[in-house]
Short mmCIF file of C-alpha atoms and ligand atoms in Angstrom, two decimals:
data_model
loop_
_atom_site.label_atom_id
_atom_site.label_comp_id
_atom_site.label_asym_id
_atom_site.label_seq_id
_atom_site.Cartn_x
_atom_site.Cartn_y
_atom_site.Cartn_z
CA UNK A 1 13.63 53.32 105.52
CA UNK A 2 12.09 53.85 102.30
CA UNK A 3 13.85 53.86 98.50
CA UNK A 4 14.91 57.38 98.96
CA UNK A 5 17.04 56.11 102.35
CA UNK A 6 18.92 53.21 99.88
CA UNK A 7 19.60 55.98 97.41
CA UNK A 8 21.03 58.58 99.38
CA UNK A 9 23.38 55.75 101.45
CA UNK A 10 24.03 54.58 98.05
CA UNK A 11 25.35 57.96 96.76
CA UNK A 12 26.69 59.12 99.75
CA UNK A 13 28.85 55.70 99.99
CA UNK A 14 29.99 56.51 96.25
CA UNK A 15 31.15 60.10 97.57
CA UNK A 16 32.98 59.05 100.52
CA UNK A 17 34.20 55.28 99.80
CA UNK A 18 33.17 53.58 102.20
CA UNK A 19 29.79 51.72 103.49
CA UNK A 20 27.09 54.58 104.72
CA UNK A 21 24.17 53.73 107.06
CA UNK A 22 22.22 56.68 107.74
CA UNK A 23 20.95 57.15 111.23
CA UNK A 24 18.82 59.95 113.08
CA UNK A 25 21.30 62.65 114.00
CA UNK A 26 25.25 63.00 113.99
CA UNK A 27 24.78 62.54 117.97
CA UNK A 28 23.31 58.67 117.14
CA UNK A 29 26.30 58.03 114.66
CA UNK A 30 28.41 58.50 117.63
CA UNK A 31 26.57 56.69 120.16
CA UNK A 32 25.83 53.70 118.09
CA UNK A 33 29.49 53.61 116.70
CA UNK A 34 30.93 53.62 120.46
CA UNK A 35 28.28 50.91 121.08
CA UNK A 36 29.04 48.48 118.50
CA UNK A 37 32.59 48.77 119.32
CA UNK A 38 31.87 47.77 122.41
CA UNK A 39 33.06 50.86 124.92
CA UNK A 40 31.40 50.50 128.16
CA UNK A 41 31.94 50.77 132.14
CA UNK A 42 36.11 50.84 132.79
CA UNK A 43 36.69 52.23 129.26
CA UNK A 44 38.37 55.41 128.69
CA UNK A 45 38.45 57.29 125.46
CA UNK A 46 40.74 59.97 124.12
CA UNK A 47 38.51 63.42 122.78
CA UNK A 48 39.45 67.32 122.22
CA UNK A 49 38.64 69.63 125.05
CA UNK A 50 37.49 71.42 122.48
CA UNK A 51 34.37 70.34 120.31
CA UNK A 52 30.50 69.80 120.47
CA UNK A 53 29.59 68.12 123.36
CA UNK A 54 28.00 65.70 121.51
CA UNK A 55 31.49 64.46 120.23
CA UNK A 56 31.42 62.80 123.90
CA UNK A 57 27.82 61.89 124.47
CA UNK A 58 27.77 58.57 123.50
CA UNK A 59 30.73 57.74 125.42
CA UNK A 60 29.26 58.96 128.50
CA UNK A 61 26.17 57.45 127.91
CA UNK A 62 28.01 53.59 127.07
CA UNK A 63 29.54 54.89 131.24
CA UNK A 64 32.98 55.10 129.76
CA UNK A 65 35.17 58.06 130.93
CA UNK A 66 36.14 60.23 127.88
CA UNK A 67 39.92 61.72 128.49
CA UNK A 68 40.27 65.37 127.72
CA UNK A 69 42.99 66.15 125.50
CA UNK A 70 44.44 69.55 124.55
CA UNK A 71 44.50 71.04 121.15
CA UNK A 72 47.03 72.34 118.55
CA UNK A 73 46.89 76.23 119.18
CA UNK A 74 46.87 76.91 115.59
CA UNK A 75 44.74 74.55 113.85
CA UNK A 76 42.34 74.28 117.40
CA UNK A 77 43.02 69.91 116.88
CA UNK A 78 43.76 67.30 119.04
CA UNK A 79 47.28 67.47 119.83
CA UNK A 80 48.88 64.16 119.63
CA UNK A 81 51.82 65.10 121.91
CA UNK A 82 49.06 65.85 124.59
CA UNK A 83 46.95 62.71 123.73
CA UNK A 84 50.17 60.69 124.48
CA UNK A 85 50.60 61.64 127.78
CA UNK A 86 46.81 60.33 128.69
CA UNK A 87 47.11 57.21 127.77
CA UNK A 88 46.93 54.80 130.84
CA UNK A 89 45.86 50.95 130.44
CA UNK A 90 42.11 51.63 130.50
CA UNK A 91 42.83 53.36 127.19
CA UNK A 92 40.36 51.79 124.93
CA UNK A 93 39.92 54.35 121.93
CA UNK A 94 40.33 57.67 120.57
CA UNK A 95 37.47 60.19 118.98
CA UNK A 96 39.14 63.01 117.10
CA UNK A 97 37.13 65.51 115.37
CA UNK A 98 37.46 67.26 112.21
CA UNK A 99 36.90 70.68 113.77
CA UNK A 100 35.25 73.31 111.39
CA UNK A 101 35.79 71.35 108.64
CA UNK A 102 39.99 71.10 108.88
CA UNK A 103 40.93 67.31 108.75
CA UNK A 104 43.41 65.96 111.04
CA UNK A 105 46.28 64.42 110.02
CA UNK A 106 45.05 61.19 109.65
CA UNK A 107 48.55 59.75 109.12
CA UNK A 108 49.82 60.71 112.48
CA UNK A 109 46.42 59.32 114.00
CA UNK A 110 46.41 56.18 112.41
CA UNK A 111 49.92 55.75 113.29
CA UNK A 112 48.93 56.72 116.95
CA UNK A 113 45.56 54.66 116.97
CA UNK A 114 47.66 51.50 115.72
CA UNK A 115 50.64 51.41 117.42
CA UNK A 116 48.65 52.13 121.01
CA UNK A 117 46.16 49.32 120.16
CA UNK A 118 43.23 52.06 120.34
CA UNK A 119 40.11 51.45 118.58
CA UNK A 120 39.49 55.38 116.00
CA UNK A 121 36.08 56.80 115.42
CA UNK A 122 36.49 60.09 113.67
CA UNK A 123 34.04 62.95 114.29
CA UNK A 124 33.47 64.05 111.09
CA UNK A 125 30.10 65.99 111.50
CA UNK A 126 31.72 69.14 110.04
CA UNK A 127 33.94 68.03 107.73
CA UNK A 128 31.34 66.92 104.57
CA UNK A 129 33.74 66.40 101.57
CA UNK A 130 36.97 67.06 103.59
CA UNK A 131 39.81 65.21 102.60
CA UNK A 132 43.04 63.79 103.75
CA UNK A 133 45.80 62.90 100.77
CA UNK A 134 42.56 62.18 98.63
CA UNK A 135 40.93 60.00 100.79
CA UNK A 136 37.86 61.92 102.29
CA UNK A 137 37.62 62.45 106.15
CA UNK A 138 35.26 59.70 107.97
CA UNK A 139 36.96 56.90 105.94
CA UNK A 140 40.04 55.92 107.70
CA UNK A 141 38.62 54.62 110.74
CA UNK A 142 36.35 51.91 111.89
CA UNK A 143 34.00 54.72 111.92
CA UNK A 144 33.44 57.91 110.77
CA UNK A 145 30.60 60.00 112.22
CA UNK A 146 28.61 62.59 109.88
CA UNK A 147 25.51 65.34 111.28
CA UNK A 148 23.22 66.39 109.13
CA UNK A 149 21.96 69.10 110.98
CA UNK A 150 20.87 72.32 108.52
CA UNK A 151 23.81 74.53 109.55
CA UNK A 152 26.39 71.49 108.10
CA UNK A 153 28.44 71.60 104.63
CA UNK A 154 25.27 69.05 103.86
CA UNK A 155 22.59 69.66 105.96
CA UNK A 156 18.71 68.24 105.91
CA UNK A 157 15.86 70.37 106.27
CA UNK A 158 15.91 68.49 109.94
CA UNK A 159 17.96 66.57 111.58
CA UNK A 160 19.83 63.47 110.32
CA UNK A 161 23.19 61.56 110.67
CA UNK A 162 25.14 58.31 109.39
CA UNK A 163 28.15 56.04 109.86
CA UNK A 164 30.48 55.49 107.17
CA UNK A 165 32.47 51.95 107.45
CA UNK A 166 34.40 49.39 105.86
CA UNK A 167 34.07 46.73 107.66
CA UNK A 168 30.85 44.14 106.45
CA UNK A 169 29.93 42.76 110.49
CA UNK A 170 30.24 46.46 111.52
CA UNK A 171 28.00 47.64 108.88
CA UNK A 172 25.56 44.83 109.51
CA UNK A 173 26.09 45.49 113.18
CA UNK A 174 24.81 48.79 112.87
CA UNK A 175 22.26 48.45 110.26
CA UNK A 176 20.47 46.04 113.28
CA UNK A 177 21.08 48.57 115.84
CA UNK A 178 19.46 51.72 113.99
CA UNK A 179 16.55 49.62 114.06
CA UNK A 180 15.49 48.23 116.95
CA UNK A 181 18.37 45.40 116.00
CA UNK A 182 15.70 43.71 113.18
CA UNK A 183 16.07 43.29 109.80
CA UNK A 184 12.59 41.72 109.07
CA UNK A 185 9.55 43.03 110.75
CA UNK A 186 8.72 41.74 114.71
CA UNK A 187 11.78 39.94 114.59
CA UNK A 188 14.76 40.93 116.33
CA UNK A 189 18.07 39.75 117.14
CA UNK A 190 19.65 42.23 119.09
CA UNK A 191 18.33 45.09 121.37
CA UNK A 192 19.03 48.15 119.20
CA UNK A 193 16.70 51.62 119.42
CA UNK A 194 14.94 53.49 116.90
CA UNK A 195 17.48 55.94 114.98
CA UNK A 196 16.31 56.10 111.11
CA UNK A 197 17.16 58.96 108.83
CA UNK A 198 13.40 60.27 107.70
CA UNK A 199 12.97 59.62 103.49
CA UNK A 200 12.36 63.14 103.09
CA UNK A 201 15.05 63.90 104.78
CA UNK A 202 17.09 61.62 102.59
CA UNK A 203 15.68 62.93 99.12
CA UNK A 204 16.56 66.11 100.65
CA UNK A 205 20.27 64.78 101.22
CA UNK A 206 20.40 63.20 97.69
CA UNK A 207 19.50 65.98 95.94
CA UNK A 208 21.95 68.82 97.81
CA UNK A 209 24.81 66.12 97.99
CA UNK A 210 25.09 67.18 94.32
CA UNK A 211 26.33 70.58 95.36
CA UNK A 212 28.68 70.01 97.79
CA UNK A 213 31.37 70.11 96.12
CA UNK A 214 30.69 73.24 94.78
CA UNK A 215 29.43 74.53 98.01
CA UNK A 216 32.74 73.50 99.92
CA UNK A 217 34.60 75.46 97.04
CA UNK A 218 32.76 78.61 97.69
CA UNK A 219 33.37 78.49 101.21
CA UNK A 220 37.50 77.76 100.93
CA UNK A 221 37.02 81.02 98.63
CA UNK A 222 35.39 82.91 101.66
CA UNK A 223 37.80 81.53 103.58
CA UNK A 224 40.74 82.97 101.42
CA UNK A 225 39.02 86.07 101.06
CA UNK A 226 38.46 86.34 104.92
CA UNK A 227 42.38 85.94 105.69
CA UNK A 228 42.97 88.10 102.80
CA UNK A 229 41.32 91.04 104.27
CA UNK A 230 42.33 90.52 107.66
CA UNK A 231 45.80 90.53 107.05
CA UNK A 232 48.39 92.36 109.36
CA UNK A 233 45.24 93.25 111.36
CA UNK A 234 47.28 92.73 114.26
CA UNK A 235 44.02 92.29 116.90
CA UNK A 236 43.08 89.37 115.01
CA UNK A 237 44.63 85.90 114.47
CA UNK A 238 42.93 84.30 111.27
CA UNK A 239 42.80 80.28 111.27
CA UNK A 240 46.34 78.73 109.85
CA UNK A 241 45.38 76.77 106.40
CA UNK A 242 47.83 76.29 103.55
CA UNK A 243 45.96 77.87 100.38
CA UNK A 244 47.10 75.66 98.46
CA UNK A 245 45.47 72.56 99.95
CA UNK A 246 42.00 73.35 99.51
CA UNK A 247 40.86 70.04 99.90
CA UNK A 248 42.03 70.02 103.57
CA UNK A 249 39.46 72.14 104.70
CA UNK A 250 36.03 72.96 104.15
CA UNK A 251 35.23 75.95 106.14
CA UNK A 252 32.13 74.66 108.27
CA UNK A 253 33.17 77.44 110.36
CA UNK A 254 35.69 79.73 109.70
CA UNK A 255 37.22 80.69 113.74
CA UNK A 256 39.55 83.82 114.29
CA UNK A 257 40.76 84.74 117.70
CA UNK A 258 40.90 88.61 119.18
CA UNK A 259 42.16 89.45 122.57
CA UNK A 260 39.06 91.28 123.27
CA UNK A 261 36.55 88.62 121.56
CA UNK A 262 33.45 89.87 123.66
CA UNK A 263 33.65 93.30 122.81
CA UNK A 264 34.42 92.52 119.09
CA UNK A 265 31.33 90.19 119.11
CA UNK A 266 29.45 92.36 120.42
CA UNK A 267 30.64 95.38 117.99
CA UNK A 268 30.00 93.10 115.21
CA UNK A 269 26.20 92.32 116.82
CA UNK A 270 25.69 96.24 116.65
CA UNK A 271 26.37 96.27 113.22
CA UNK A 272 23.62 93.51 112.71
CA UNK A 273 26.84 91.36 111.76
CA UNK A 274 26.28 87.65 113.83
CA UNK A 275 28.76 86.08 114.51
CA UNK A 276 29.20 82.61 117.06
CA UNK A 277 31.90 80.80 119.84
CA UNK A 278 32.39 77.67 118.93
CA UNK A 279 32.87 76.66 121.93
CA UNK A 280 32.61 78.82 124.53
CA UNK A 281 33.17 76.12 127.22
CA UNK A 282 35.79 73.49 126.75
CA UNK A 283 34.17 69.70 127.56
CA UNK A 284 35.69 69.38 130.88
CA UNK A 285 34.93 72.44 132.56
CA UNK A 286 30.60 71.95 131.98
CA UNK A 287 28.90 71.71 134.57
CA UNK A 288 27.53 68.35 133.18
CA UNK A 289 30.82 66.77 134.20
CA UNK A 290 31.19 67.84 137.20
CA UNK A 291 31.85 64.72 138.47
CA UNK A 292 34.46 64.20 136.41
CA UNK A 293 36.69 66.52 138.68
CA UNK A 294 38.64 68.41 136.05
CA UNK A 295 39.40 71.82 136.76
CA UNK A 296 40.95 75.16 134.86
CA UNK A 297 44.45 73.92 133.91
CA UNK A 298 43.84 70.70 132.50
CA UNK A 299 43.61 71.81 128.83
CA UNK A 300 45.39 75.00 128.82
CA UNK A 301 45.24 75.86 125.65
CA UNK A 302 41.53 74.75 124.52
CA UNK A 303 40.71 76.57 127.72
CA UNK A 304 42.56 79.59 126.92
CA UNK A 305 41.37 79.75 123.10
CA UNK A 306 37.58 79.67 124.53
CA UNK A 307 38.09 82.69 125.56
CA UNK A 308 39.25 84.26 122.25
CA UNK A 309 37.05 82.67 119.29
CA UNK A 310 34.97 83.96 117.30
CA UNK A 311 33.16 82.08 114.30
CA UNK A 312 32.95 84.94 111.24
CA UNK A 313 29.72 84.39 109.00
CA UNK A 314 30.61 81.66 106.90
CA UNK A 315 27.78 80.00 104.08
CA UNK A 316 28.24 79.40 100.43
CA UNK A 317 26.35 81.61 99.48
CA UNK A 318 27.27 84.81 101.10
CA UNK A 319 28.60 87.72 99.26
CA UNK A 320 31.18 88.97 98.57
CA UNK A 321 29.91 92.51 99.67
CA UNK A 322 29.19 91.00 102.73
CA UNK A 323 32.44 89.57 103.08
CA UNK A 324 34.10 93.06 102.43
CA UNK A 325 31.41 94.28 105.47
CA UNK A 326 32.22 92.19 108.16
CA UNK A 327 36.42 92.76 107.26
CA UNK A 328 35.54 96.46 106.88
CA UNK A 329 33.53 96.20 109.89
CA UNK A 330 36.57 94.23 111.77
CA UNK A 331 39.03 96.74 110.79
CA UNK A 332 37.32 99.43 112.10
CA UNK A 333 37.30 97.78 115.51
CA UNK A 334 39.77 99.81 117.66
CA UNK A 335 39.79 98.48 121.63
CA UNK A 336 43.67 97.69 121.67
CA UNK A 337 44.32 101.21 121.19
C1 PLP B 401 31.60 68.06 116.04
C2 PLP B 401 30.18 67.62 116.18
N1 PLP B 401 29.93 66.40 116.67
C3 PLP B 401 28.67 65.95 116.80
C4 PLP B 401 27.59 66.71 116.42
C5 PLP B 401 26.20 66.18 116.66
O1 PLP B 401 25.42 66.15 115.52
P1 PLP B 401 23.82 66.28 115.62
O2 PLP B 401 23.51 67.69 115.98
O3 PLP B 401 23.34 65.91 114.26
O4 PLP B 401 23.36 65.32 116.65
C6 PLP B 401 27.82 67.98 115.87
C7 PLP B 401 26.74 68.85 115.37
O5 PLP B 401 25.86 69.33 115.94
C8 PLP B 401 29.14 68.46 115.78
O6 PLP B 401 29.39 69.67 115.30
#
């Protein structure tokens, strides 16, 4: 909670637009968000099937129910249509996520959010920089949840997290709750928990934030460059993006899908190419939430596209002869035939 901490929340707030309190991890963002709005016991909150499981963590942890809800089958998002047909009248919010760095349409959402009286926290712990008509991803809700976790668009050496908001009693809210719910020493005026962002961790944060930009750039590039290459490869379906809108996305992960994923990872693996599934188990279906009593079916498609994604290698600063090896690699991948 030292300088450093002010500086990077100050720059970081100046970058987004918005008030940023840093916390320990992307996971605590979420957690803390869902408990200064209140969720608890009789709540139930919309999510994607498919996402991190800690998009849903904090929710179960508050003893809400989060609501699976399918996804768009070409962007891998939250469907709306789907989310619709969940709502019941223990509906209390909605936690979309910025998957892979692609922002949702935060029009449609807000629309959604407002007119069903639902309280928006947006997952944005992939989606550094992202933005929506100009505004960047995190900002139009009460709450908008960033991970700093190394493999992140800005990632600590460590882990880290924060809350961006634009709302003063929220802020203050959560300010209290990141630590242990004092502001001055021994003194405390609500029960919060310990969840500070380390200093180095912050100076760390400051000093890459510069890059992002630039970083984020690079990767739409690699992302251009992958569907480029892959093109008419008809055993792989590369993520829908328009080109032109390279704001929209910012490639934390850049997810094809292949009929025969397993064998193509595994091809890939033998040509010391790694590659990842994000996810390979839709939120429903773990055997976590078993209790839950959700079965195969629920979320066709999410279901169905954890079957077939694959995450390409995807960092700034890879090459672009290493880009050319993995499509080479790709296209000499011949199981449909
Ligand atoms: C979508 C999503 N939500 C939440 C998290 C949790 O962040 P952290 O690992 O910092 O707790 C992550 C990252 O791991 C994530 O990708």
């Amino acid at each position: 909670m030292g300088p450093e901490v002010a500086e990077f929340e100050k720059n970081f707030s100046d970058f987004l637009g918005g008030e940023v309190i840093s916390v320990a991890s992307g996971t605590d963002a979420l957690r803390l968000s869902c408990l200064a709005l209140n969720i608890g016991p009789g709540d139930e909150v919309l999510v994607p099937a498919n996402t991190f499981i800690a998009s849903i963590l904090g929710i179960c942890e508050l003893g809400a129910q989060p609501v699976p809800v399918d996804v768009d089958p070409k962007t891998y998002l939250m469907d709306l249509t789907d989310a619709d047909r969940r709502i019941n009248s223990k509906t209390k919010g909605i936690i979309p996520v910025h998957l892979y760095g692609q922002t949702l349409d935060m029009d449609a959402l807000m629309d959604f959010a407002q007119s069903h009286k639902l309280f928006l926290i947006e997952d944005a712990c992939q989606a550094h920089g992202a933005e929506w008509n100009g505004k960047k991803a995190g900002t139009f809700a009460q709450a908008g949840c960033f991970s700093f976790f190394p493999s992140k668009n800005l990632g600590a050496f460590g882990d880290g997290g924060a809350i961006v908001v634009n709302d003063y009693d929220l802020a203050k809210k959560l300010r209290l709750l990141r630590n242990y719910g004092s502001t001055q020493k021994y003194i405390h005026e609500i029960p919060g928990t310990n969840s500070r962002l380390d200093s180095i961790q912050a100076t760390i944060l400051r000093i890459k934030l510069d890059f992002l930009e630039e970083w984020n750039n690079r990767r739409f590039r690699v992302a251009c460059q992958y569907s480029e290459g892959l093109k008419g490869n008809v055993s792989i379906t590369s993520p829908s993006f328009d080109p032109s809108l390279s704001k929209n996305h910012v490639f934390n992960l850049f997810v094809v899908q292949c009929e025969y994923r397993d064998q193509l990872q595994k091809f890939l693996t033998d040509r010391g190419i790694q590659t990842g599934i994000h996810y390979p188990i839709p939120i429903h279906l773990h055997k976590a939430f078993a209790s839950w009593g959700y079965s195969e079916g629920t979320c066709p498609i999410a279901e169905n596209l954890s079957k077939r994604i694959l995450s390409l290698p995807m960092f700034p600063e890879i090459t672009d002869k290493q880009i050319n090896t993995v499509i080479n690699a790709i296209k000499e991948f011949k199981i449909y035939e």
